[in-house]
Coordinates of N, CA, C and O in Angstrom, one line a residue:
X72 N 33.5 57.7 -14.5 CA 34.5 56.7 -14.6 C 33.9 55.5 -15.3 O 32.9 55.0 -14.8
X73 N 34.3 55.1 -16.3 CA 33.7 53.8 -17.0 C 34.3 52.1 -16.4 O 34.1 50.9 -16.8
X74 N 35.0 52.5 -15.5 CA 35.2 51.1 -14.8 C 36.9 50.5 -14.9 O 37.6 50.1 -14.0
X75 N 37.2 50.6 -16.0 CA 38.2 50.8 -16.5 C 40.0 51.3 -16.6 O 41.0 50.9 -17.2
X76 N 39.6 52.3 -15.7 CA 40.5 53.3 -15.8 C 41.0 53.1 -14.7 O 40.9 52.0 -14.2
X77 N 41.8 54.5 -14.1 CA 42.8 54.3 -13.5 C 42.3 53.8 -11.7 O 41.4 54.4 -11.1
X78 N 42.7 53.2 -11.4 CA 42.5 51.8 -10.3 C 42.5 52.9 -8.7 O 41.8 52.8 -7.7
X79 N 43.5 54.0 -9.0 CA 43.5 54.8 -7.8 C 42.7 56.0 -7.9 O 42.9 57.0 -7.1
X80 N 41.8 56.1 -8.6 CA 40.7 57.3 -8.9 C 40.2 57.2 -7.9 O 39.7 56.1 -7.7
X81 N 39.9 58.1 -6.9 CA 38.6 58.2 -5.9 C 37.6 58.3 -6.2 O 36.9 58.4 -5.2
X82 N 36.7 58.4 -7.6 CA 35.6 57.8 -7.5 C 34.9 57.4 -7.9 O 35.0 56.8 -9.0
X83 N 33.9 57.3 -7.4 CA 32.8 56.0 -7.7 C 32.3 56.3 -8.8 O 32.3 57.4 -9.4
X84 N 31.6 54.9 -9.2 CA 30.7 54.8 -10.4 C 29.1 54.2 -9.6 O 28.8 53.6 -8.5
X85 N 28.5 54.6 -10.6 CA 26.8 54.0 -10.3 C 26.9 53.4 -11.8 O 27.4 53.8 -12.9
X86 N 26.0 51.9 -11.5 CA 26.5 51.0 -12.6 C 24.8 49.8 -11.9 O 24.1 49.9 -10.9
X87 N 24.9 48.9 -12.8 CA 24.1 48.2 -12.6 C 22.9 48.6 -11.9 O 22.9 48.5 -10.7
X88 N 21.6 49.2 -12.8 CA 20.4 49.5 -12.3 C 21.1 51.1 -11.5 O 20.3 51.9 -10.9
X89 N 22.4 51.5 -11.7 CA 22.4 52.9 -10.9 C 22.7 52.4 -9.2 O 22.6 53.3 -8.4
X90 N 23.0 51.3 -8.8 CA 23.3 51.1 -7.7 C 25.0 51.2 -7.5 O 25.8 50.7 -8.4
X91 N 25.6 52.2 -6.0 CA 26.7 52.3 -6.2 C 27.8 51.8 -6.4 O 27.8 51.1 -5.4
X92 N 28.9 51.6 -6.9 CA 29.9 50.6 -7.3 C 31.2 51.0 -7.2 O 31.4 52.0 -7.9
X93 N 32.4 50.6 -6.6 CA 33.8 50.8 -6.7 C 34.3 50.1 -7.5 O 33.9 49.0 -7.2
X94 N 35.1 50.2 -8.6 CA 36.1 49.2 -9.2 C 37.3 49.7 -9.2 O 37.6 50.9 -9.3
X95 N 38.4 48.3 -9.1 CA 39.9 48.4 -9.5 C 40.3 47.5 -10.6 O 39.4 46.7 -10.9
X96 N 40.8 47.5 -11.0 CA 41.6 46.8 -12.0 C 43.5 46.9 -12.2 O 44.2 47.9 -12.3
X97 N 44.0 45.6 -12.3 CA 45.2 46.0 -12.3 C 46.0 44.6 -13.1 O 45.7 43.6 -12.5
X98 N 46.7 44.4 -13.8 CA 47.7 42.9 -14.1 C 48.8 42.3 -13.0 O 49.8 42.9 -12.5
X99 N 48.3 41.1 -12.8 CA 48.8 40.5 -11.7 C 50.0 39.4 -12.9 O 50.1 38.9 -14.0
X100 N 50.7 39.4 -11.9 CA 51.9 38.0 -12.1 C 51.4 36.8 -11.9 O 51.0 36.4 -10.8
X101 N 51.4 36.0 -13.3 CA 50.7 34.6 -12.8 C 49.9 34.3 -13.5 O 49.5 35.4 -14.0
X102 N 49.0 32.9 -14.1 CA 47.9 32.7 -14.5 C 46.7 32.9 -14.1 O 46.6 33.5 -13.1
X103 N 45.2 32.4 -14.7 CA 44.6 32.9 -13.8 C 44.3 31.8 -13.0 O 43.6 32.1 -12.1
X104 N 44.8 30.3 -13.1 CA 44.4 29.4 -11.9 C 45.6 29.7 -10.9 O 45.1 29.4 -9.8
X105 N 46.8 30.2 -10.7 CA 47.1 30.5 -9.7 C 46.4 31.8 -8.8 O 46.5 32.0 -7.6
X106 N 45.9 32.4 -9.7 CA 45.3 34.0 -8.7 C 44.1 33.0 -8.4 O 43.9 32.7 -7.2
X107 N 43.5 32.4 -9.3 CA 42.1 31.7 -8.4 C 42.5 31.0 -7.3 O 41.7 31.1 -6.4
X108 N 43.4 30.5 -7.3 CA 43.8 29.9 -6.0 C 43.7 31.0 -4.7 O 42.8 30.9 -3.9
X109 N 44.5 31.7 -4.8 CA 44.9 32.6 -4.0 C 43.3 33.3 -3.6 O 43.3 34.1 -2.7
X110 N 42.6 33.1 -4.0 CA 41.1 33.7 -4.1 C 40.4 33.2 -3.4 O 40.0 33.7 -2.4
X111 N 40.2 31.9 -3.6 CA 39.5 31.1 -3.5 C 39.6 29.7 -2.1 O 38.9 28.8 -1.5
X112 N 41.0 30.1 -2.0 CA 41.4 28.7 -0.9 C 42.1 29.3 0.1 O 43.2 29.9 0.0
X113 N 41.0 28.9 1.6 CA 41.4 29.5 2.7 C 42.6 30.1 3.3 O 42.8 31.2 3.7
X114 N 43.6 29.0 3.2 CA 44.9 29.6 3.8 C 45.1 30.4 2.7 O 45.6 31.4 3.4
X115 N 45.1 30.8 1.5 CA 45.7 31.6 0.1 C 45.3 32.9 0.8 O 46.0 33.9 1.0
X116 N 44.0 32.7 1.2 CA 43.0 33.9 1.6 C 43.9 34.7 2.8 O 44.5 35.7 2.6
X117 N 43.8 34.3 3.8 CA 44.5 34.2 5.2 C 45.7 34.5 4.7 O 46.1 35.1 5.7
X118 N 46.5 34.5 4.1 CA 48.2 34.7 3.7 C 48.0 36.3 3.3 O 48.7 37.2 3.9
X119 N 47.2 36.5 2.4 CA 47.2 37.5 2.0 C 46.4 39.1 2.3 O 46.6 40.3 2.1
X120 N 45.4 38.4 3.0 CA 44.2 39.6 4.0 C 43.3 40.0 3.0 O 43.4 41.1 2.6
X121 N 42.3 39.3 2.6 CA 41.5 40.4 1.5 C 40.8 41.0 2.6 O 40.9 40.5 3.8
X122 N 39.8 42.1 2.2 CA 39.1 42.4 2.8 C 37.9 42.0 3.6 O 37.4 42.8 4.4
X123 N 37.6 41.0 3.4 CA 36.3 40.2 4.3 C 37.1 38.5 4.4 O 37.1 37.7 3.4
X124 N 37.4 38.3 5.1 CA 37.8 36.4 5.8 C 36.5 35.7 5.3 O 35.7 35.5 6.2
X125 N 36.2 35.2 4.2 CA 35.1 34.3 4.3 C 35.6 32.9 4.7 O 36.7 32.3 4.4
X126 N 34.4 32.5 5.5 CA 34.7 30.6 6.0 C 35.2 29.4 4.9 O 36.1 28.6 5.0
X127 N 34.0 29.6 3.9 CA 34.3 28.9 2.5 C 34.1 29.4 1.4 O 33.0 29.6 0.9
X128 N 34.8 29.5 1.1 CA 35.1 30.9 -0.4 C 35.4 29.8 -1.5 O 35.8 30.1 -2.6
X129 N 35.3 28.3 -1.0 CA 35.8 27.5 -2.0 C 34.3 26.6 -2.9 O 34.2 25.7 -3.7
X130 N 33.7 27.3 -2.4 CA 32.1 26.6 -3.1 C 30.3 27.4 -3.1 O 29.8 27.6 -2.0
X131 N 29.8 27.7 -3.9 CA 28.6 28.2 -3.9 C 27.9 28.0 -3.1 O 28.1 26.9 -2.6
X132 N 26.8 29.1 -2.4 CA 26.1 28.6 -1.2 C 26.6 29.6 -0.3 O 27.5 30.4 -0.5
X133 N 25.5 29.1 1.2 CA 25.6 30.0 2.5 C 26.7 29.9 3.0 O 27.0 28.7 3.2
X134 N 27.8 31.3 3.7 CA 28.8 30.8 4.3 C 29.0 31.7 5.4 O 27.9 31.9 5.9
X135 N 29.7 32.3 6.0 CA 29.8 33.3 7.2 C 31.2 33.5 6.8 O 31.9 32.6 6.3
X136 N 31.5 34.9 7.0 CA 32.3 36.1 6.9 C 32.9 37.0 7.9 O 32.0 37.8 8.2
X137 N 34.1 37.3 8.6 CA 34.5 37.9 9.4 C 35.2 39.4 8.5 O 36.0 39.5 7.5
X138 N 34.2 40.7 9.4 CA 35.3 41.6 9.4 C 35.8 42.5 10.4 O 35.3 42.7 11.5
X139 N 36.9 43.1 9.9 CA 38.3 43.4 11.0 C 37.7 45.0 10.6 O 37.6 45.5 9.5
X140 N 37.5 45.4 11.7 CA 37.0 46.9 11.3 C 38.1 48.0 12.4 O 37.9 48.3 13.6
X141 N 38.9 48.4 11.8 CA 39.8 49.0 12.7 C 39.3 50.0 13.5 O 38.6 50.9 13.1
X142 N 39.7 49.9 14.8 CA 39.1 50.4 16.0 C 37.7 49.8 16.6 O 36.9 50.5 17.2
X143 N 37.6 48.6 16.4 CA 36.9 47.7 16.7 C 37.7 46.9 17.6 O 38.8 46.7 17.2
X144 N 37.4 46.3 18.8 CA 38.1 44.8 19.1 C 37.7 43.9 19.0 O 38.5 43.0 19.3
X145 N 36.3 43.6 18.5 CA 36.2 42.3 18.2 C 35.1 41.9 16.4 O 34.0 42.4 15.9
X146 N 36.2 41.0 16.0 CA 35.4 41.3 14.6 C 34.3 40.9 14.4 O 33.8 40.2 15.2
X147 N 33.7 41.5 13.1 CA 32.2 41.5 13.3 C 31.8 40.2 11.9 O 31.9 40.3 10.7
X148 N 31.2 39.0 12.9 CA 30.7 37.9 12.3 C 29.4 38.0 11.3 O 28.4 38.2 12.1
X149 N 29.0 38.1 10.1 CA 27.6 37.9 9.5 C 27.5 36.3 8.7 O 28.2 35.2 8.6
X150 N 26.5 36.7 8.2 CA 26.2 35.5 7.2 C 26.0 36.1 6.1 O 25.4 37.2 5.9
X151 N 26.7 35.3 5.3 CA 27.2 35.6 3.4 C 26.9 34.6 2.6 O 26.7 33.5 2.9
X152 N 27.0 35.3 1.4 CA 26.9 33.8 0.3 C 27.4 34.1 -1.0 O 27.2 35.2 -1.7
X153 N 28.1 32.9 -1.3 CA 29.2 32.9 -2.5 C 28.4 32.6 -3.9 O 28.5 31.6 -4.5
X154 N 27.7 34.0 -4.4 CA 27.4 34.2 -5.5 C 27.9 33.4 -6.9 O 26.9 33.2 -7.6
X155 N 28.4 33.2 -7.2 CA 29.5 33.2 -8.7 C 30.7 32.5 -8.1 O 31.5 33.1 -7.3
X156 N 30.7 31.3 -8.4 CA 32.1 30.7 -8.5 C 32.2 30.1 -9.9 O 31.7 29.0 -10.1
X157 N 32.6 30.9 -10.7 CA 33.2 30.1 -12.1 C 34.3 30.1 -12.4 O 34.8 31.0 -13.1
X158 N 35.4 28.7 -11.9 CA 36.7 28.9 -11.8 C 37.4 29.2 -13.5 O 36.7 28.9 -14.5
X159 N 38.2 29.5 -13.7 CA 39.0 30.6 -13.0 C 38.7 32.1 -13.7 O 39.5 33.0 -13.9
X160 N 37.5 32.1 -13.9 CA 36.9 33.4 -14.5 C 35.9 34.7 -13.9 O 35.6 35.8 -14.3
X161 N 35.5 34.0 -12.9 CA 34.5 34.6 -11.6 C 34.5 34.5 -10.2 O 34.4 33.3 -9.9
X162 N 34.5 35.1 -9.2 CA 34.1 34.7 -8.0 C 33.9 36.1 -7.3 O 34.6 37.1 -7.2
X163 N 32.3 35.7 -6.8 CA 31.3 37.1 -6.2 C 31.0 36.5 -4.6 O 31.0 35.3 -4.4
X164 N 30.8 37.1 -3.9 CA 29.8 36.5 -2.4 C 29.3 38.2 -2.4 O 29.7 39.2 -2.9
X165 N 28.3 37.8 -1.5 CA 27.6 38.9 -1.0 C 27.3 38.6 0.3 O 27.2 37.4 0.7
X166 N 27.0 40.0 1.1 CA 26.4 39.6 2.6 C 25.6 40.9 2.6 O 26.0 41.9 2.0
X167 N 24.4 40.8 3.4 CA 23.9 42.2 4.4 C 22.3 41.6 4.2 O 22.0 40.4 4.0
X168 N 21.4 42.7 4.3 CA 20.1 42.4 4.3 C 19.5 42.6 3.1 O 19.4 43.7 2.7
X169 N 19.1 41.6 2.2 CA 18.3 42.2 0.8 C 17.1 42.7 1.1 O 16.3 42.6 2.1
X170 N 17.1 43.5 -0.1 CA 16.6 44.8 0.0 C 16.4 45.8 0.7 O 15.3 46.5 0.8
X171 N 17.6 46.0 1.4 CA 17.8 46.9 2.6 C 18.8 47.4 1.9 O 18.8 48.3 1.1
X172 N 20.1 46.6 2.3 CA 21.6 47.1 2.3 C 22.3 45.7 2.2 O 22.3 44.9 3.1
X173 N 23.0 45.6 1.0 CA 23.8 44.2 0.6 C 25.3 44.4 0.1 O 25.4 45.2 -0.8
X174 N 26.1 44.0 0.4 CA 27.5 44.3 -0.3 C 27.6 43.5 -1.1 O 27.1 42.4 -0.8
X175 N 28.3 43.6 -2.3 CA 28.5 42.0 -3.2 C 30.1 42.7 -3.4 O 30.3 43.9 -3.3
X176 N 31.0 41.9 -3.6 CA 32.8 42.0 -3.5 C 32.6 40.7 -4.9 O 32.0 39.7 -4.8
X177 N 33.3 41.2 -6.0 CA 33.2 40.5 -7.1 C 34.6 40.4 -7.8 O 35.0 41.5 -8.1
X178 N 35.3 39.4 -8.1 CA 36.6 39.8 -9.0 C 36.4 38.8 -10.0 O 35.9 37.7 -9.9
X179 N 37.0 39.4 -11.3 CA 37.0 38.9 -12.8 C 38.5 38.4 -13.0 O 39.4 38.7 -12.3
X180 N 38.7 37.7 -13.8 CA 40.1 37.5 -14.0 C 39.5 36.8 -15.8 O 38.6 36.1 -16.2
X181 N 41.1 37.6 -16.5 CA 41.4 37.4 -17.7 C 42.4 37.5 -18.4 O 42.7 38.7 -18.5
X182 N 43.5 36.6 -19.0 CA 44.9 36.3 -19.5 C 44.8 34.9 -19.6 O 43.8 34.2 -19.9
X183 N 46.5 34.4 -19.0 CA 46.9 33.7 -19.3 C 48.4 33.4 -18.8 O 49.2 34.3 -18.7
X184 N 48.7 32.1 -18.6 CA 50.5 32.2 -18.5 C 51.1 33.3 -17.9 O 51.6 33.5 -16.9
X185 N 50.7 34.3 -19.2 CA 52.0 35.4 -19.0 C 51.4 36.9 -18.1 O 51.8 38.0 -17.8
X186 N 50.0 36.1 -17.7 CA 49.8 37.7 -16.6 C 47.9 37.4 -16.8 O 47.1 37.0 -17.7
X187 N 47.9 37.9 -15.8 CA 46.2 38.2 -15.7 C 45.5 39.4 -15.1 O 45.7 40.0 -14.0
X188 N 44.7 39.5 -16.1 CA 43.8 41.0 -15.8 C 42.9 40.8 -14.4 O 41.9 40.1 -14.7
X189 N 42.9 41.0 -13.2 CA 42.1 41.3 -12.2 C 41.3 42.5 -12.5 O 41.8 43.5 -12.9
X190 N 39.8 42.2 -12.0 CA 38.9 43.6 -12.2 C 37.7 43.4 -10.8 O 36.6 42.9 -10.8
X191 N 38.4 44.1 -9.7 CA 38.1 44.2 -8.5 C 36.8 45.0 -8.2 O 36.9 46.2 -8.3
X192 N 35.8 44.5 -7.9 CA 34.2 45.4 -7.6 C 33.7 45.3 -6.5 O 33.4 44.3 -6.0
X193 N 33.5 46.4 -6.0 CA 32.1 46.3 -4.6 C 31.1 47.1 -4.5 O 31.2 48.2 -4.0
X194 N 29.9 46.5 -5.1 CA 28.6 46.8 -5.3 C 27.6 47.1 -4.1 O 27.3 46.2 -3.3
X195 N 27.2 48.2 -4.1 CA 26.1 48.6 -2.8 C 24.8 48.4 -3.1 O 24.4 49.1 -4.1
X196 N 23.9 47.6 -2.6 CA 22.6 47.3 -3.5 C 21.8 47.5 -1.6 O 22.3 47.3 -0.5
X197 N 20.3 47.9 -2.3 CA 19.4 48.0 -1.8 C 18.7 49.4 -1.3 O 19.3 50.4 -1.8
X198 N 17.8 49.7 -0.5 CA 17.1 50.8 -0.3 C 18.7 51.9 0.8 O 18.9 53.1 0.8
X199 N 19.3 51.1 1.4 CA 19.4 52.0 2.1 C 21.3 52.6 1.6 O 22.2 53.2 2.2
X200 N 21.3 52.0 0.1 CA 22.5 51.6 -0.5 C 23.1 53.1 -0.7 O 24.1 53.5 -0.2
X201 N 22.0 53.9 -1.6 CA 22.8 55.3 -2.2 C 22.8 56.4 -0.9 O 23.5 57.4 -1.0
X202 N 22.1 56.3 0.1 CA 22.6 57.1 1.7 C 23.6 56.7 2.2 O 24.4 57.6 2.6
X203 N 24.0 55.5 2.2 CA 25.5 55.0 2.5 C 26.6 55.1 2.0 O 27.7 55.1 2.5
X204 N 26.1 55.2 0.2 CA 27.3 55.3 -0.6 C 28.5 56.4 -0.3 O 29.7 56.3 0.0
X205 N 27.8 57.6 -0.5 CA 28.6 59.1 0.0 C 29.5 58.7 1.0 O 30.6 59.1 0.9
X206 N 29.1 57.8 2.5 CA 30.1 57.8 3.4 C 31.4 56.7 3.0 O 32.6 56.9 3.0
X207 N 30.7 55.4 2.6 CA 31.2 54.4 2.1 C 32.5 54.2 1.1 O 33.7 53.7 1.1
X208 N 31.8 54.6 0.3 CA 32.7 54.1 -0.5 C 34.0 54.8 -1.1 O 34.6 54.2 -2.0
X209 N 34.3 55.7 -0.8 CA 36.1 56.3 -1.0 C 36.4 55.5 0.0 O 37.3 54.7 -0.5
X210 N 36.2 55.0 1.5 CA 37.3 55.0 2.5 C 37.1 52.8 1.7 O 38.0 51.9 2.0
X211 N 36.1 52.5 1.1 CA 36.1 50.8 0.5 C 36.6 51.2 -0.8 O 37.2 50.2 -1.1
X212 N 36.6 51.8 -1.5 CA 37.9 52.0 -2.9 C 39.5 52.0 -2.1 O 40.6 51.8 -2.6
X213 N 39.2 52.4 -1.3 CA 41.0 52.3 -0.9 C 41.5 51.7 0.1 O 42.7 51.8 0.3
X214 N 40.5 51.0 0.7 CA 40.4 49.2 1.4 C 40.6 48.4 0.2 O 41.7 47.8 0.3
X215 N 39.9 48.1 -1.1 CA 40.4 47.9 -1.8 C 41.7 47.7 -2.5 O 42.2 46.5 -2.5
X216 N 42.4 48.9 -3.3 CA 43.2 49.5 -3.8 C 44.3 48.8 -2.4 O 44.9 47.7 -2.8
X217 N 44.6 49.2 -1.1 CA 45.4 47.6 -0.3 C 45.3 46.5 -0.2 O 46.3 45.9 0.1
X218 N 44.0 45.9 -0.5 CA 44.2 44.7 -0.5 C 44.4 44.5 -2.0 O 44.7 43.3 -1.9
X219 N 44.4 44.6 -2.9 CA 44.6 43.9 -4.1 C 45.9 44.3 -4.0 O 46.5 43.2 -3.7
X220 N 46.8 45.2 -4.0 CA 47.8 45.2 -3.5 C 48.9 44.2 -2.5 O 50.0 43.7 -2.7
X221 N 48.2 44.1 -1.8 CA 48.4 42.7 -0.9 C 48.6 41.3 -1.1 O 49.4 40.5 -0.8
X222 N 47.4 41.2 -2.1 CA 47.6 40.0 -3.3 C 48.5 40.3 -4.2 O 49.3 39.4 -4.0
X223 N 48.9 41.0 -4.9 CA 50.2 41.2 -5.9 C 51.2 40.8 -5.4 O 51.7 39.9 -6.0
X224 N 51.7 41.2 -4.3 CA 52.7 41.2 -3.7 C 52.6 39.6 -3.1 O 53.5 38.8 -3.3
X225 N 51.6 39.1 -2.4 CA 51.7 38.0 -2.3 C 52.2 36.9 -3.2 O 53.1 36.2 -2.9
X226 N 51.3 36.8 -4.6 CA 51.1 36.5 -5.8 C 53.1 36.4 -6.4 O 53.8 35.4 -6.6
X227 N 53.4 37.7 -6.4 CA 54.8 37.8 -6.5 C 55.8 37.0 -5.9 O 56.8 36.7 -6.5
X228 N 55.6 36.6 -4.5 CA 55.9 35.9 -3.8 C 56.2 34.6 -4.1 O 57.4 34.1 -4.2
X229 N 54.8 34.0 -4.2 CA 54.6 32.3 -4.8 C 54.7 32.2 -5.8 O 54.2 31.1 -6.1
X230 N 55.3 33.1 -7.1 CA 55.7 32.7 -8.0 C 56.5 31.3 -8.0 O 56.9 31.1 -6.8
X231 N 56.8 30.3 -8.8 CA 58.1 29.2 -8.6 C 57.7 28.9 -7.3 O 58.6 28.4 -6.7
X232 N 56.5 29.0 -6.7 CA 56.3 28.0 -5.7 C 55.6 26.8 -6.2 O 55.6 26.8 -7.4
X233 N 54.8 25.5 -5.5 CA 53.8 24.5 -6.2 C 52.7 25.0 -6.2 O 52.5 25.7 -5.2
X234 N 51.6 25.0 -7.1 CA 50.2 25.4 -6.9 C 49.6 24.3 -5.5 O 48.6 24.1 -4.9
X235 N 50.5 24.0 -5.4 CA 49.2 23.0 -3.9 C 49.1 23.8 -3.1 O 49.4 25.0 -3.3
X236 N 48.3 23.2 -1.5 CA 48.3 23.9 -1.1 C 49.3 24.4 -0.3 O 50.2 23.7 -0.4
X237 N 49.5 25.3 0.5 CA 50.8 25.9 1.2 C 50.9 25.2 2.4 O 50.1 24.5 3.0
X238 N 52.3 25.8 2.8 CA 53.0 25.4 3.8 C 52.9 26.7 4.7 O 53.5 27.8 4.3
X239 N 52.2 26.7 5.9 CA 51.8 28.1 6.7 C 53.5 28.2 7.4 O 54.0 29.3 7.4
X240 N 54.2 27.3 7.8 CA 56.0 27.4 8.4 C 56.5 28.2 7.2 O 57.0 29.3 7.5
X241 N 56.3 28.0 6.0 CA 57.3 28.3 5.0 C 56.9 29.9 4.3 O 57.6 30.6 3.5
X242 N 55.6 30.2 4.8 CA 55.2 31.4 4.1 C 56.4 32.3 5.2 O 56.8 32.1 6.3
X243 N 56.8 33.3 4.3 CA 57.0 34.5 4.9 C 56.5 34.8 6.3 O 55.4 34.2 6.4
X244 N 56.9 35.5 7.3 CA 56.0 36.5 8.6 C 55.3 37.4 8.1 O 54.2 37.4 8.7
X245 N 55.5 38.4 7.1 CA 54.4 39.0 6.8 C 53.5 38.7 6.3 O 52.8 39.6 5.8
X246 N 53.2 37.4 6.0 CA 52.0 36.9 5.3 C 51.3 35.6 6.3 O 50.6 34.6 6.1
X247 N 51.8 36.2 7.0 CA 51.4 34.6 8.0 C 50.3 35.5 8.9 O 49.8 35.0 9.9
X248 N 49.8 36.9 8.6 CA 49.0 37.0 10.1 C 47.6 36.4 9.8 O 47.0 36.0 8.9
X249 N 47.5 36.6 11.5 CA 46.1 35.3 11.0 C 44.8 36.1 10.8 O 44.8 37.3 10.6
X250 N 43.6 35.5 10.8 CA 42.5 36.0 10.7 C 42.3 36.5 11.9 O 42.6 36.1 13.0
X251 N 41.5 37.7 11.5 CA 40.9 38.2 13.3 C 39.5 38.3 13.2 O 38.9 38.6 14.2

């Protein structure tokens, strides 16, 4: 797979140094400072579910990360850090142990006005990266493949809304659940 292609392919690429890698890609509705928004600023986050709840996704540096791991009851808290914030063209965090086992979650954005290219990544780095990959990463390509999903639809939503920030009364119910 060259990264590129079709968004629902099950599988993986090895990319960067040969470390394992999922990518999506898809054109979203919107510019790319409104998707950055939605990326980037907690309640946008929270409206929409991506896959990891970061605390502050809104600035470079150490932050902590909740995830919701189904059949779990209580989510599982680590410490992360917000790699790449170059608005509105970058934003990476990573969490786990370097050089062990690290996740990095990276999205690209490119357009304009009339639509923007999202290019959705989650990179497995470290020693214990390519034994994990095989279990990993189909069932995180299609954690994925929903949540960017999730954002579209959200994204669709707040079309003709204000870029400020939201009104949590006025969102929709299905976009109101909270973080767990």
């Amino acid at each position: 797979m060259d990264g590129q292609g079709d968004p629902r392919s099950p599988r993986p690429s090895l990319g960067d140094g040969d470390m394992p890698r999922t990518i999506t890609s898809s054109m979203l509705h919107g510019g790319p400072l409104r998707i950055w928004s939605a990326l980037t600023d907690p309640d946008h986050r929270r409206a929409w579910s991506p896959l990891v709840f970061l605390d502050d996704p809104s600035r470079l540096g150490d932050t902590e990360c909740t995830f919701a791991i189904q059949g779990i009851t209580r989510p599982i808290r680590t410490p992360a850090r917000i790699d790449r914030f170059d608005k509105p063209h970058a934003f990476a965090w990573s969490c786990g142990i370097p050089y062990l086992f690290t996740l990095e979650e990276r999205y690209e954005l490119a357009g304009d006005d009339g639509g923007t290219r999202l290019t959705h990544s989650c990179t497995l780095r470290g020693a214990l990266s390519l034994p994990f990959a095989a279990m990993m990463l189909r069932r995180l390509r299609s954690l994925m493949v929903e949540s960017d999903d999730r954002l579209a639809t959200y994204l669709r939503w707040r079309v003709g809304q204000p870029a400020r920030a939201i009104n949590r009364q006025r969102v929709p119910f299905r976009y109101r659940r909270k973080a767990r």
